């Protein structure tokens, strides 16, 4: 009779003890598995790093002489691709314009580049992203006292109806004294908002202060390269 | 005995003479690949990036012209060697990604506030991942300045050692692919500038040892 007597709590304690043991075993197994995977990853990675790099598909030139001459030719080709004479560099992150010739910088001007903002027409049919384009461009046009022909987005942004008469789009004085077009309706031009120079606030054009703009206008000619990043 | 010595000497000299051109040829071939890759990008009017991990510099370029140079403070490379070839930035990932600010069109008689809705370089993350083709993950982190940035860099390194390096390698190895993790430390401003300048779809070349 004495053998069948157990305190009531004991079986529960045993069960929870077993569970803990099982949990510990599972955790241990998972940890071991994870460590194995970790080790496998490191072994594979280490052996891969010891291997040679995969060469490009281009056949390897046969001799040192051949490859040296090919490299020299490629360096020349690269040099030719770069801008010749005076060129403009625009850093849209720091809002700076440089006037350069070779590695010499003749002007460093604080400017305003595109805001990167998005405008959606209330009807939802059209949308515009106001980024300054990046890459290589060319000065295609030069204007003194330019007039701004307001595009549709300017009216939408102002909450005004889009005029049917093209003359109603023309606004004077907004672009400053000079403007240099570099394609697709983008210009380097002046600004009324000089206190905002140094900030990304434009609709894609590059706004320059009066004095710096005068130098850029006088120095850059049609065909001058504009490099934007 | 003298004959054996001479034989060894001649063998040594022969091998030495042969080894030098082989190494030179290899280096020249890599340089050739670099120039070819760069030329491929420079032919177009688009911006591309050259990661010179040997000189520890990043060059933002157009038409072969350096537009900006970003010095790398320190770097770590793990995994398969990186081939010198034209690559593309497939994706940029950051914990908090900058979103474009939407201009609310003004109502009639209302002043526009578009001047204030701008995305500045300061809005860009300084800690992010650049996924390049060929399973190359390039992590950009700001140089540790202060307690928070040191702590975040330590946590990122821990994540790299415990998860990314082994698991990334294993995962790609199971799929028969190579995997490389590059961690680059830049100044905070340069890290933001690189995020700004290096857009998805842009080309790049990595020059490493």
XYZ file of C-alpha atoms in Angstrom:
438
model
C 0.000 0.000 0.000
C 2.866 2.300 0.872
C 4.268 1.944 -2.634
C 1.168 3.499 -4.239
C 1.298 6.669 -2.158
C 2.770 9.737 -3.819
C 2.442 13.376 -2.889
C 0.048 15.099 -5.359
C 2.604 17.676 -6.653
C 5.336 15.259 -7.589
C 4.090 14.050 -11.044
C 3.651 17.658 -12.195
C 7.171 18.506 -11.080
C 8.484 15.531 -12.985
C 6.614 16.569 -16.157
C 7.866 20.154 -16.014
C 11.364 18.844 -15.341
C 11.132 16.619 -18.428
C 9.899 19.531 -20.516
C 12.788 21.676 -19.392
C 15.170 18.881 -20.280
C 13.527 18.469 -23.693
C 13.675 22.217 -24.304
C 17.322 22.266 -23.334
C 18.018 19.353 -25.674
C 16.202 21.052 -28.554
C 17.989 24.347 -27.881
C 21.291 22.502 -27.733
C 20.548 20.749 -31.018
C 19.534 23.995 -32.710
C 22.652 25.718 -31.399
C 24.817 22.842 -32.645
C 23.106 22.964 -36.039
C 23.544 26.705 -36.264
C 27.207 26.417 -35.264
C 27.681 23.755 -37.945
C 26.098 26.033 -40.540
C 28.243 28.903 -39.308
C 31.381 26.791 -39.583
C 30.365 25.534 -43.028
C 29.778 29.111 -44.187
C 33.158 30.209 -42.898
C 34.971 27.240 -44.437
C 33.347 27.828 -47.847
C 33.972 31.580 -47.652
C 37.563 31.112 -46.586
C 38.284 28.644 -49.388
C 36.540 30.937 -51.891
C 38.658 33.881 -50.785
C 41.757 31.757 -51.393
C 40.661 31.036 -54.952
C 41.540 33.144 -57.949
C 39.151 35.721 -59.288
C 37.062 34.767 -62.280
C 38.470 36.526 -65.300
C 36.171 38.408 -67.607
C 35.075 36.752 -70.824
C 37.583 38.755 -72.854
C 40.515 36.622 -74.015
C 43.767 37.340 -72.243
C 46.313 39.064 -74.462
C 49.282 36.876 -75.151
C 52.281 38.947 -74.226
C 53.218 41.731 -71.844
C 54.062 43.942 -74.810
C 50.658 43.491 -76.446
C 48.708 44.130 -73.273
C 50.851 47.158 -72.378
C 50.167 48.766 -75.725
C 46.463 47.910 -75.408
C 46.339 49.537 -71.976
C 48.083 52.645 -73.260
C 45.563 52.866 -76.113
C 42.652 52.464 -73.676
C 44.042 55.228 -71.433
C 44.237 57.535 -74.453
C 40.677 56.621 -75.431
C 39.482 57.476 -71.920
C 41.275 60.818 -71.999
C 39.649 61.696 -75.305
C 36.178 61.012 -73.884
C 36.607 63.656 -71.181
C 35.700 67.319 -71.707
C 38.167 69.507 -73.580
C 38.781 73.083 -72.537
C 36.413 74.731 -70.122
C 33.618 72.716 -68.547
C 31.034 73.047 -65.798
C 30.643 70.570 -62.925
C 27.520 70.685 -60.756
C 27.399 68.832 -57.441
C 23.673 68.504 -56.694
C 24.299 67.059 -53.220
C 26.367 70.004 -51.977
C 24.717 72.533 -54.326
C 27.981 73.747 -55.780
C 28.905 74.702 -59.346
C 32.515 74.556 -60.490
C 33.934 76.156 -63.587
C 36.900 74.037 -64.590
C 39.584 73.637 -67.186
C 41.522 70.409 -66.833
C 42.120 70.061 -63.105
C 42.098 73.843 -62.533
C 39.004 75.354 -60.911
C 38.358 78.973 -61.851
C 35.014 79.382 -60.062
C 33.236 77.723 -57.162
C 29.684 78.980 -56.779
C 26.910 78.099 -54.360
C 23.803 77.133 -56.299
C 20.399 75.520 -55.824
C 19.607 72.237 -57.553
C 16.468 70.101 -57.863
C 14.369 69.408 -54.783
C 13.586 65.800 -55.685
C 9.980 66.529 -54.735
C 6.973 64.945 -56.349
C 3.936 66.748 -57.727
C 0.804 64.867 -58.700
C -1.923 66.580 -60.716
C -5.124 66.685 -58.619
C -6.839 64.510 -61.257
C -4.009 61.988 -60.798
C -3.249 61.747 -64.500
C 0.164 63.401 -64.525
C 3.066 63.484 -62.094
C 6.400 65.269 -62.022
C 9.619 64.557 -60.130
C 11.745 67.647 -59.685
C 15.258 66.212 -59.946
C 18.175 67.881 -61.656
C 19.221 65.458 -64.385
C 22.605 63.804 -63.903
C 25.310 62.905 -66.355
C 26.972 64.755 -69.200
C 25.148 67.599 -70.951
C 26.053 70.436 -73.301
C 25.252 74.148 -73.202
C 22.750 74.348 -76.049
C 21.448 77.882 -75.687
C 22.311 81.195 -74.009
C 19.901 84.021 -73.176
C 20.155 87.522 -71.759
C 17.169 88.687 -69.666
C 15.364 85.411 -70.260
C 11.611 85.103 -69.964
C 10.180 82.059 -68.215
C 7.564 80.169 -70.166
C 5.739 78.550 -67.306
C 5.064 74.856 -67.802
C 1.821 73.133 -66.733
C 3.246 72.015 -63.385
C 3.891 75.609 -62.320
C 0.175 76.401 -62.643
C -0.856 73.151 -60.972
C 1.493 73.818 -58.070
C 0.091 77.322 -57.679
C -3.451 75.994 -57.869
C -4.197 78.101 -60.939
C -5.918 77.012 -64.155
C -3.605 76.159 -67.054
C -3.892 79.002 -69.605
C -4.900 78.274 -73.170
C -3.099 81.302 -74.579
C 0.714 80.702 -74.673
C 1.303 84.411 -73.950
C -0.242 83.932 -70.505
C 2.578 81.544 -69.635
C 5.348 84.105 -70.037
C 6.815 85.573 -66.861
C 9.682 88.078 -66.832
C 12.413 88.508 -64.253
C 12.050 85.103 -62.617
C 15.185 83.601 -64.215
C 17.556 86.479 -63.449
C 19.812 88.225 -65.972
C 21.091 85.199 -67.863
C 20.157 81.624 -68.675
C 22.120 78.762 -70.198
C 20.041 75.864 -71.498
C 21.478 72.363 -71.231
C 18.637 70.390 -72.814
C 15.116 69.134 -72.113
C 14.013 72.521 -70.766
C 16.642 72.614 -68.014
C 18.597 75.824 -67.463
C 21.372 77.303 -65.385
C 19.806 80.647 -64.482
C 19.552 83.412 -61.895
C 17.203 83.639 -58.965
C 15.173 86.019 -56.883
C 15.527 83.690 -53.901
C 19.239 84.217 -53.173
C 18.756 83.356 -49.477
C 17.885 79.806 -50.569
C 21.115 79.266 -52.493
C 22.860 76.163 -51.161
C 19.596 74.263 -50.743
C 17.843 71.809 -53.043
C 14.712 73.735 -53.853
C 14.341 74.006 -57.629
C 12.186 72.138 -60.117
C 15.287 70.683 -61.798
C 17.035 73.814 -63.076
C 20.192 75.123 -61.434
C 19.848 78.541 -59.802
C 23.010 80.620 -59.495
C 23.663 83.944 -57.708
C 23.915 87.076 -59.909
C 27.679 87.638 -59.824
C 28.583 83.987 -60.350
C 26.004 83.674 -63.118
C 27.573 86.597 -64.953
C 30.956 84.788 -64.909
C 29.412 81.492 -66.034
C 27.505 83.218 -68.839
C 30.583 85.086 -70.074
C 32.916 82.108 -69.872
C 30.797 79.212 -71.109
C 30.077 78.991 -74.805
C 27.629 76.915 -76.808
C 28.992 73.386 -76.689
C 30.558 73.715 -73.227
C 30.159 70.446 -71.353
C 28.075 70.380 -68.189
C 28.790 67.421 -65.900
C 26.152 66.906 -63.214
C 26.165 64.395 -60.361
C 77.999 17.912 -56.547
C 78.853 21.094 -58.442
C 76.696 19.877 -61.309
C 73.706 19.391 -58.985
C 74.225 22.838 -57.483
C 74.342 24.391 -60.944
C 71.242 22.482 -61.936
C 69.356 23.810 -58.914
C 70.634 27.332 -59.554
C 69.562 27.268 -63.180
C 66.169 25.825 -62.201
C 65.717 28.524 -59.569
C 66.692 31.262 -62.020
C 64.442 29.879 -64.721
C 61.460 29.682 -62.400
C 62.208 33.157 -61.002
C 62.431 34.664 -64.459
C 59.204 32.926 -65.491
C 57.336 33.956 -62.336
C 57.974 37.664 -62.772
C 56.357 38.009 -66.227
C 53.441 35.817 -65.124
C 52.702 38.128 -62.200
C 53.220 41.185 -64.388
C 50.989 39.745 -67.078
C 48.316 39.014 -64.515
C 48.486 42.550 -63.131
C 48.432 44.022 -66.631
C 45.473 41.840 -67.549
C 43.581 43.091 -64.501
C 44.460 46.671 -65.396
C 43.281 45.903 -68.907
C 39.945 44.698 -67.535
C 39.652 47.842 -65.435
C 40.336 50.130 -68.392
C 37.939 48.188 -70.607
C 35.221 48.347 -67.936
C 35.749 52.044 -67.389
C 35.788 52.702 -71.098
C 32.463 50.910 -71.431
C 30.893 53.324 -68.928
C 32.770 56.416 -70.114
C 31.402 55.906 -73.645
C 27.962 56.843 -72.291
C 26.960 60.221 -70.771
C 25.962 58.571 -67.486
C 27.514 58.805 -64.044
C 29.455 55.759 -62.817
C 31.449 54.918 -59.710
C 34.916 53.436 -59.365
C 35.689 51.774 -56.036
C 39.460 51.692 -55.751
C 39.888 49.410 -52.752
C 43.656 49.327 -53.226
C 44.126 53.083 -52.909
C 41.095 53.291 -50.563
C 39.223 55.831 -52.654
C 35.838 56.081 -54.321
C 35.594 58.093 -57.534
C 32.339 59.440 -58.922
C 32.950 59.852 -62.629
C 31.451 60.841 -65.964
C 33.268 60.343 -69.274
C 36.374 59.274 -67.385
C 36.475 62.613 -65.551
C 36.586 62.526 -61.760
C 33.731 64.586 -60.357
C 34.218 63.709 -56.724
C 36.703 61.699 -54.720
C 35.673 60.107 -51.424
C 38.413 58.712 -49.188
C 37.735 55.343 -47.547
C 38.697 55.350 -43.873
C 38.924 51.568 -43.629
C 37.512 48.508 -45.343
C 37.006 44.777 -44.982
C 36.489 42.217 -47.738
C 35.095 38.744 -47.233
C 34.378 35.905 -49.639
C 35.034 35.306 -53.301
C 37.544 37.613 -55.024
C 35.910 40.437 -56.955
C 36.346 40.335 -60.705
C 37.307 43.556 -62.424
C 34.308 43.957 -64.706
C 31.441 46.375 -65.351
C 28.814 46.002 -62.623
C 25.455 47.556 -61.899
C 23.977 48.822 -58.665
C 20.870 46.684 -58.337
C 19.503 47.968 -55.053
C 20.157 50.317 -52.172
C 18.880 49.264 -48.742
C 18.820 51.348 -45.610
C 17.024 51.008 -42.307
C 15.273 54.332 -42.931
C 15.118 55.116 -46.616
C 14.553 58.694 -47.720
C 11.231 59.206 -49.437
C 10.334 61.883 -51.933
C 8.377 64.737 -50.448
C 5.101 65.378 -52.190
C 4.129 68.912 -53.092
C 0.547 69.686 -52.183
C -0.879 71.891 -54.945
C -2.089 75.208 -53.512
C -5.730 76.109 -53.467
C -6.780 79.331 -55.180
C -5.573 82.408 -53.284
C -3.201 80.314 -51.167
C 0.606 80.805 -51.082
C 2.650 77.831 -52.309
C 5.038 76.177 -49.878
C 7.013 74.164 -52.447
C 10.297 75.917 -51.532
C 10.374 74.085 -48.224
C 9.547 70.591 -49.493
C 13.019 69.482 -50.476
C 15.161 66.401 -50.215
C 18.642 67.376 -49.015
C 21.820 65.306 -48.823
C 21.430 65.427 -45.031
C 18.232 63.357 -45.418
C 20.249 60.516 -46.951
C 21.272 57.575 -44.755
C 24.919 57.129 -43.770
C 24.515 53.409 -43.053
C 23.257 51.281 -45.942
C 23.835 48.333 -48.261
C 24.569 48.476 -51.973
C 23.686 45.244 -53.776
C 25.732 44.798 -56.913
C 25.362 42.097 -59.521
C 27.418 38.964 -58.904
C 26.152 38.763 -55.284
C 28.428 41.500 -54.053
C 27.040 43.231 -50.985
C 28.769 46.483 -50.267
C 28.042 47.873 -46.828
C 28.704 51.547 -46.256
C 29.089 52.674 -42.651
C 30.078 55.979 -41.128
C 33.398 56.211 -39.343
C 32.778 55.739 -35.625
C 32.564 59.140 -33.964
C 30.853 59.084 -30.601
C 29.259 56.390 -28.496
C 26.143 55.739 -30.585
C 27.969 55.346 -33.863
C 30.598 53.089 -32.204
C 27.830 50.953 -30.712
C 25.978 50.723 -34.039
C 29.197 49.817 -35.861
C 29.923 47.114 -33.280
C 26.416 45.680 -33.666
C 26.740 45.787 -37.465
C 30.078 43.967 -37.251
C 28.539 41.363 -34.964
C 25.660 40.851 -37.418
C 28.202 40.523 -40.192
C 30.289 37.892 -38.369
C 27.383 35.871 -37.014
C 24.860 36.055 -39.853
C 25.826 37.759 -43.108
C 29.279 36.301 -43.774
C 28.597 32.617 -42.964
C 24.930 32.419 -43.918
C 25.282 34.563 -47.034
C 28.197 32.434 -48.204
C 26.372 29.192 -47.437
C 23.121 30.292 -49.057
C 24.825 31.332 -52.285
C 27.151 28.307 -52.254
C 24.096 26.018 -52.118
C 22.839 27.769 -55.227
C 26.219 27.393 -56.911
C 26.968 31.118 -56.698
C 29.787 33.123 -55.185
C 29.286 35.720 -52.459
C 31.352 38.704 -51.420
C 30.806 41.120 -48.580
C 32.658 44.417 -48.627
C 32.400 46.801 -45.677
C 33.484 50.361 -46.329
C 33.858 53.044 -43.668
C 33.523 56.650 -44.823
C 33.040 59.951 -43.069
C 29.340 60.534 -42.366
C 29.064 63.292 -44.992
C 30.816 61.208 -47.640
C 28.566 58.225 -46.879
C 25.503 60.436 -47.432
C 27.054 61.946 -50.583
C 27.674 58.493 -52.018
C 24.065 57.473 -51.323
C 22.921 60.641 -53.101
C 25.186 60.273 -56.125
C 25.085 56.507 -56.682
C 21.638 55.718 -58.037
C 20.112 52.311 -58.697
C 20.938 51.214 -62.243
C 24.232 53.130 -62.335
C 27.381 51.306 -63.336
C 30.440 50.708 -61.193
C 33.779 48.940 -61.179
C 35.609 47.557 -58.162
C 39.383 47.494 -58.210
C 40.725 45.288 -55.436
C 43.883 43.293 -54.737
